[in-house]
Short mmCIF file of C-alpha atoms in Angstrom, two decimals:
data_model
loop_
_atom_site.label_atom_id
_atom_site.label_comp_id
_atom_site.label_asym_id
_atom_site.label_seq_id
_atom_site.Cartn_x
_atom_site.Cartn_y
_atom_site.Cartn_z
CA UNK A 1 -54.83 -64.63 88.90
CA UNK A 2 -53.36 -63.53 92.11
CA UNK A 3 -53.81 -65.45 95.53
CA UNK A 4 -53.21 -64.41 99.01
CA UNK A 5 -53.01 -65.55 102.51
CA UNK A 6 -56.87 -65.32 104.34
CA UNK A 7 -55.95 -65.04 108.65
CA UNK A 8 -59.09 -66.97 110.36
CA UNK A 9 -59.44 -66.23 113.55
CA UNK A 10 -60.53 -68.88 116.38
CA UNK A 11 -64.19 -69.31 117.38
CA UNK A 12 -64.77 -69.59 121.27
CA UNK A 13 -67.01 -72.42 121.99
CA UNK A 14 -70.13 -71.27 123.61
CA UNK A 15 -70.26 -72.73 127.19
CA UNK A 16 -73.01 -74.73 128.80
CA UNK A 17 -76.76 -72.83 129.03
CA UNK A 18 -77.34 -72.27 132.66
CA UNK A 19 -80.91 -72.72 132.23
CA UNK A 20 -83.47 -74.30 130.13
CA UNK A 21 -83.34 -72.95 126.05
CA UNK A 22 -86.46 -70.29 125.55
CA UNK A 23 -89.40 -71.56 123.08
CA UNK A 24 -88.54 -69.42 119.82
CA UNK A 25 -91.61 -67.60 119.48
CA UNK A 26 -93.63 -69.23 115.77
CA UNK A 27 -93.68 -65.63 114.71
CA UNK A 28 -89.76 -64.91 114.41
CA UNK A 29 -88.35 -65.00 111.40
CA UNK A 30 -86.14 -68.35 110.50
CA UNK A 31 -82.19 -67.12 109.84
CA UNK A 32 -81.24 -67.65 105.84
CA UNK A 33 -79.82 -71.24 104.88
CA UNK A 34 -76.29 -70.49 104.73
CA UNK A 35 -74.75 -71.43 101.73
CA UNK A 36 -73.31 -74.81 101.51
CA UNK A 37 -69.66 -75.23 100.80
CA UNK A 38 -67.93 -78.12 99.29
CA UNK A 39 -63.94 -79.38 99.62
CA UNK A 40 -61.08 -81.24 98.38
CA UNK A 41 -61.44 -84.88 98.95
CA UNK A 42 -58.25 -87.01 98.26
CA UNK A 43 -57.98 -86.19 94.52
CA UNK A 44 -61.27 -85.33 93.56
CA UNK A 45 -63.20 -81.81 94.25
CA UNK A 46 -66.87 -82.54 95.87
CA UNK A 47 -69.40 -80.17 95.78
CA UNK A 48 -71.82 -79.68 98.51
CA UNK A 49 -74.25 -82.18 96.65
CA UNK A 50 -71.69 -84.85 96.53
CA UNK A 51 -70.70 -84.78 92.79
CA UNK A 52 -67.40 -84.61 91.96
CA UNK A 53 -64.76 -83.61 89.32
CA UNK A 54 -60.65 -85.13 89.76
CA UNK A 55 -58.38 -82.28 90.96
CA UNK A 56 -56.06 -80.98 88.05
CA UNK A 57 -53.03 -83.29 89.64
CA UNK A 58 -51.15 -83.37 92.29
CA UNK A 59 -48.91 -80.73 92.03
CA UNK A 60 -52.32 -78.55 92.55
CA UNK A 61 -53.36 -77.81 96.31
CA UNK A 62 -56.63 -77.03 97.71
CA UNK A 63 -57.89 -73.74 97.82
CA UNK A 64 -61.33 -71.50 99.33
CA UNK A 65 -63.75 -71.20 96.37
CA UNK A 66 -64.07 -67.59 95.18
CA UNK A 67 -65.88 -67.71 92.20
CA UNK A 68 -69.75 -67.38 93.61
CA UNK A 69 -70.42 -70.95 93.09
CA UNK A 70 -73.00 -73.18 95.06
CA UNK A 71 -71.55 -75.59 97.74
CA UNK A 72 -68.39 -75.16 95.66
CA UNK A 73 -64.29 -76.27 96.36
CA UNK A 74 -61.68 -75.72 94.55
CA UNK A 75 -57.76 -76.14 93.53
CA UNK A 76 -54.84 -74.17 93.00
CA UNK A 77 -51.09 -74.20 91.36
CA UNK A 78 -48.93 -71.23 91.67
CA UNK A 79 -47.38 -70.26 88.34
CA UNK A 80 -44.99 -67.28 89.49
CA UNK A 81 -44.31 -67.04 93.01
CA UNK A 82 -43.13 -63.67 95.00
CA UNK A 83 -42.98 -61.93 91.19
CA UNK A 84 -43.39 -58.85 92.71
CA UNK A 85 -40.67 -58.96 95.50
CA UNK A 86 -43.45 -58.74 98.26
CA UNK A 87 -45.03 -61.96 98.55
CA UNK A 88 -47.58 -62.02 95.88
CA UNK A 89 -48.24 -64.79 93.78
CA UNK A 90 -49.63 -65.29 90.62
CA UNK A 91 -51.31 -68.86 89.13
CA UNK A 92 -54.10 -71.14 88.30
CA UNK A 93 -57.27 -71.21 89.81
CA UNK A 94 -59.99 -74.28 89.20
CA UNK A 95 -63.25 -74.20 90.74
CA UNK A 96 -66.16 -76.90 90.84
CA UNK A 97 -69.50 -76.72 92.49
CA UNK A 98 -73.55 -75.70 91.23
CA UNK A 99 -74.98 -73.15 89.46
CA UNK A 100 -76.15 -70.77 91.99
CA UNK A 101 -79.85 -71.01 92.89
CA UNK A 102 -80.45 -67.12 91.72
CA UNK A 103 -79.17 -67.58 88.19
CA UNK A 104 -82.06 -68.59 86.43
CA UNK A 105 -81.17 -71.92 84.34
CA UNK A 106 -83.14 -74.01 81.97
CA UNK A 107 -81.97 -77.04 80.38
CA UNK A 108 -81.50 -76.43 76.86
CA UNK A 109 -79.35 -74.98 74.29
CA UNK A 110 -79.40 -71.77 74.82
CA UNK A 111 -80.04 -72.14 78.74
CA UNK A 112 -77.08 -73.38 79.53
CA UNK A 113 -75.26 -70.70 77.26
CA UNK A 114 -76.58 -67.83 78.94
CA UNK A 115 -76.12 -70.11 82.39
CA UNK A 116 -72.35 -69.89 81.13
CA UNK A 117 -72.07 -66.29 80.67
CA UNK A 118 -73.67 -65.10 83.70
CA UNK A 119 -71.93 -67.62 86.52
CA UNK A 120 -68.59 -66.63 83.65
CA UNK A 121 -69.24 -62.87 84.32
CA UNK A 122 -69.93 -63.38 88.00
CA UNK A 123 -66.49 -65.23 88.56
CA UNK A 124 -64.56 -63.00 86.47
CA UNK A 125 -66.01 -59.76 88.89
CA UNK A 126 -65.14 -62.21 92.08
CA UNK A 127 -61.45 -63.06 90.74
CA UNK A 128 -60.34 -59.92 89.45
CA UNK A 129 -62.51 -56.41 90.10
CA UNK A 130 -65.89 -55.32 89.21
CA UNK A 131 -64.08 -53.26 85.98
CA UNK A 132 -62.52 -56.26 84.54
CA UNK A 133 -63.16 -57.12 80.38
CA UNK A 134 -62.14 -59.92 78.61
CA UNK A 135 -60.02 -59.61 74.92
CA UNK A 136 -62.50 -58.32 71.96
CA UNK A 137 -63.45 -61.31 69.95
CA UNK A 138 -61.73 -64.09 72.38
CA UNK A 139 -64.94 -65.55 73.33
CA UNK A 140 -65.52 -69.00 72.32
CA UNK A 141 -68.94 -71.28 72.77
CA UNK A 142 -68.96 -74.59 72.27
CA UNK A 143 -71.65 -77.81 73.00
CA UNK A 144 -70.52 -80.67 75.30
CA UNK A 145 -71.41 -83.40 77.03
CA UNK A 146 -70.52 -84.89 79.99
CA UNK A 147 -71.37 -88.46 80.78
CA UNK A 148 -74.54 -88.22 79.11
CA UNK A 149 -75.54 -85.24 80.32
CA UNK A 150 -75.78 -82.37 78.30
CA UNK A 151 -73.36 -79.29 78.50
CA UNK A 152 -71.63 -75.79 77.64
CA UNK A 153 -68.34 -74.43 77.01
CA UNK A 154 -67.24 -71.24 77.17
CA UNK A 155 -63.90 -69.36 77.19
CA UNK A 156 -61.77 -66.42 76.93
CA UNK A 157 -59.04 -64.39 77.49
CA UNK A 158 -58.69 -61.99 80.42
CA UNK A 159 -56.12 -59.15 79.52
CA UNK A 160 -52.97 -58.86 82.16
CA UNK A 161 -51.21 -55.83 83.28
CA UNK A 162 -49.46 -55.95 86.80
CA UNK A 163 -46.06 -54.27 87.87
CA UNK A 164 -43.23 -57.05 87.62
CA UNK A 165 -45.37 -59.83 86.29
CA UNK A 166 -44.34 -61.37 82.37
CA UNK A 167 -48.44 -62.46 82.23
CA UNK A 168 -50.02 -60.14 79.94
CA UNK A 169 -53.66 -62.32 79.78
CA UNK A 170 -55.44 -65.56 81.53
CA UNK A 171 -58.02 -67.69 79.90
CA UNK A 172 -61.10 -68.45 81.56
CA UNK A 173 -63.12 -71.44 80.77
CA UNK A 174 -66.53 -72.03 82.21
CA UNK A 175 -68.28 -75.85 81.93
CA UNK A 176 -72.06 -75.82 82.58
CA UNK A 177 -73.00 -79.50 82.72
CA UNK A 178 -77.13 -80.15 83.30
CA UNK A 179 -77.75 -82.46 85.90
CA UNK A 180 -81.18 -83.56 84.75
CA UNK A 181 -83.28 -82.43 87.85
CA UNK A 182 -83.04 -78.80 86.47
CA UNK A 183 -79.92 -77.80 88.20
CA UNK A 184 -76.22 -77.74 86.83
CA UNK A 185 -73.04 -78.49 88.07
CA UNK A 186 -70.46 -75.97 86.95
CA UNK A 187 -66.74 -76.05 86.75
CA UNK A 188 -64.61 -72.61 86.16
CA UNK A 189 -60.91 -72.63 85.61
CA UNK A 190 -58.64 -69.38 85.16
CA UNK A 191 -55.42 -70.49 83.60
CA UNK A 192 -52.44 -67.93 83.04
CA UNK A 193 -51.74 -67.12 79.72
CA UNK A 194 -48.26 -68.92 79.84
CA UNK A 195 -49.66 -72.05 80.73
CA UNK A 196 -51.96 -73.55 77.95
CA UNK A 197 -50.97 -77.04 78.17
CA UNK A 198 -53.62 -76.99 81.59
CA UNK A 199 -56.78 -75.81 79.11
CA UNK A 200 -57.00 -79.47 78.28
CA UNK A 201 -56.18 -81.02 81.31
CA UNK A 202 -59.19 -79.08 82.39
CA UNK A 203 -61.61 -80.33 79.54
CA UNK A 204 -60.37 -84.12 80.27
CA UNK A 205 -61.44 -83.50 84.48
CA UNK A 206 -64.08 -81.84 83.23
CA UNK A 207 -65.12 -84.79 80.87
CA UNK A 208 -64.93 -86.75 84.30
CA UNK A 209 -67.07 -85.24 86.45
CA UNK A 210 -70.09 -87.29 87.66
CA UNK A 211 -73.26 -86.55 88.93
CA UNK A 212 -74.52 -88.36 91.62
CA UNK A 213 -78.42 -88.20 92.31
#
């Protein structure tokens, strides 16, 4: 997938109040919770509700999570660098964090499949475009378990077609793990086609993540 540079800007800091803070009157509205983020903690990736999952290695660097996950962080290793001539880049993207609080998710079988392919269809929108598809028959399910704790697998392939660029698909691999107080960690790599040798790196960090209640 591709990656580019996000400017921030600087945030003046407000100055002193001048006089005392106003009572908020009890019939305002409260402002909505903003959404947690996690980060990049020496080598592991810790999610807003302190579990964690190892970072790929350490040739992968730390990166803003873009795949709609909850309190999420994640890592990322640049595959093909300035392909195009103009600065673009083109790599591997792992993300860790929860299952958002507005997919519905129940831990069972077929819960944490359908968990899978919505958060796998809501990432796939966020990294690539609202009209992306994945290869016809590519999509593989699979039962895990992680520590104990229940799980789902699912993958495919993306197809690839950029000016200048020798990818011509990614895989994308979603981990739903349940984290027995009917929530789910989640953990979504995209890994370019020419790179398959990371698929199981990404099982075995996957394999490692641990839940902490």
């Amino acid at each position: 997938m591709w990656n580019r540079a996000e400017a921030i800007s600087p945030v003046a800091l407000p100055t002193a109040a001048e006089k005392p803070i106003e009572t908020v009157s009890p019939s305002v509205k409260p402002t909505k919770t903003p959404t947690p983020y996690g980060k990049v903690l020496g080598t592991e990736m810790l999610a807003a509700n302190n579990d964690t999952m190892p970072v790929m290695s350490s040739a992968w660097g730390n990166n803003y999570e873009r795949t709609g996950l909850w309190g999420g962080a994640a890592v990322w290793l640049t595959v093909h660098s300035n392909y195009n001539g103009k600065g673009s880049s083109w790599g591997n993207y792992v993300s860790f964090g929860q299952l958002p609080p507005d997919i519905p998710y129940q831990n069972s079988a077929a819960g944490r499949k359908q968990a899978a392919i919505q958060i796998g269809a809501r990432a796939l929108v966020n990294l690539y475009d609202k009209n992306v598809t994945v290869v016809k028959g590519s999509s593989t399910h699979k039962v895990i378990t992680v520590n104990g704790h229940p799980g789902h697998e699912l993958t495919a392939r993306v197809p690839v077609s950029v000016p200048k660029l020798t990818e011509t698909y990614s895989t994308i691999m979603i981990a739903v793990i349940d984290r027995g107080d009917g929530t789910a960690d989640v953990s979504i790599a995209d890994l370019a086609g020419s790179t398959p040798a990371w698929q199981n790196v990404w099982r075995y960090k996957v394999s490692q993540i641990k839940v902490n209640k």
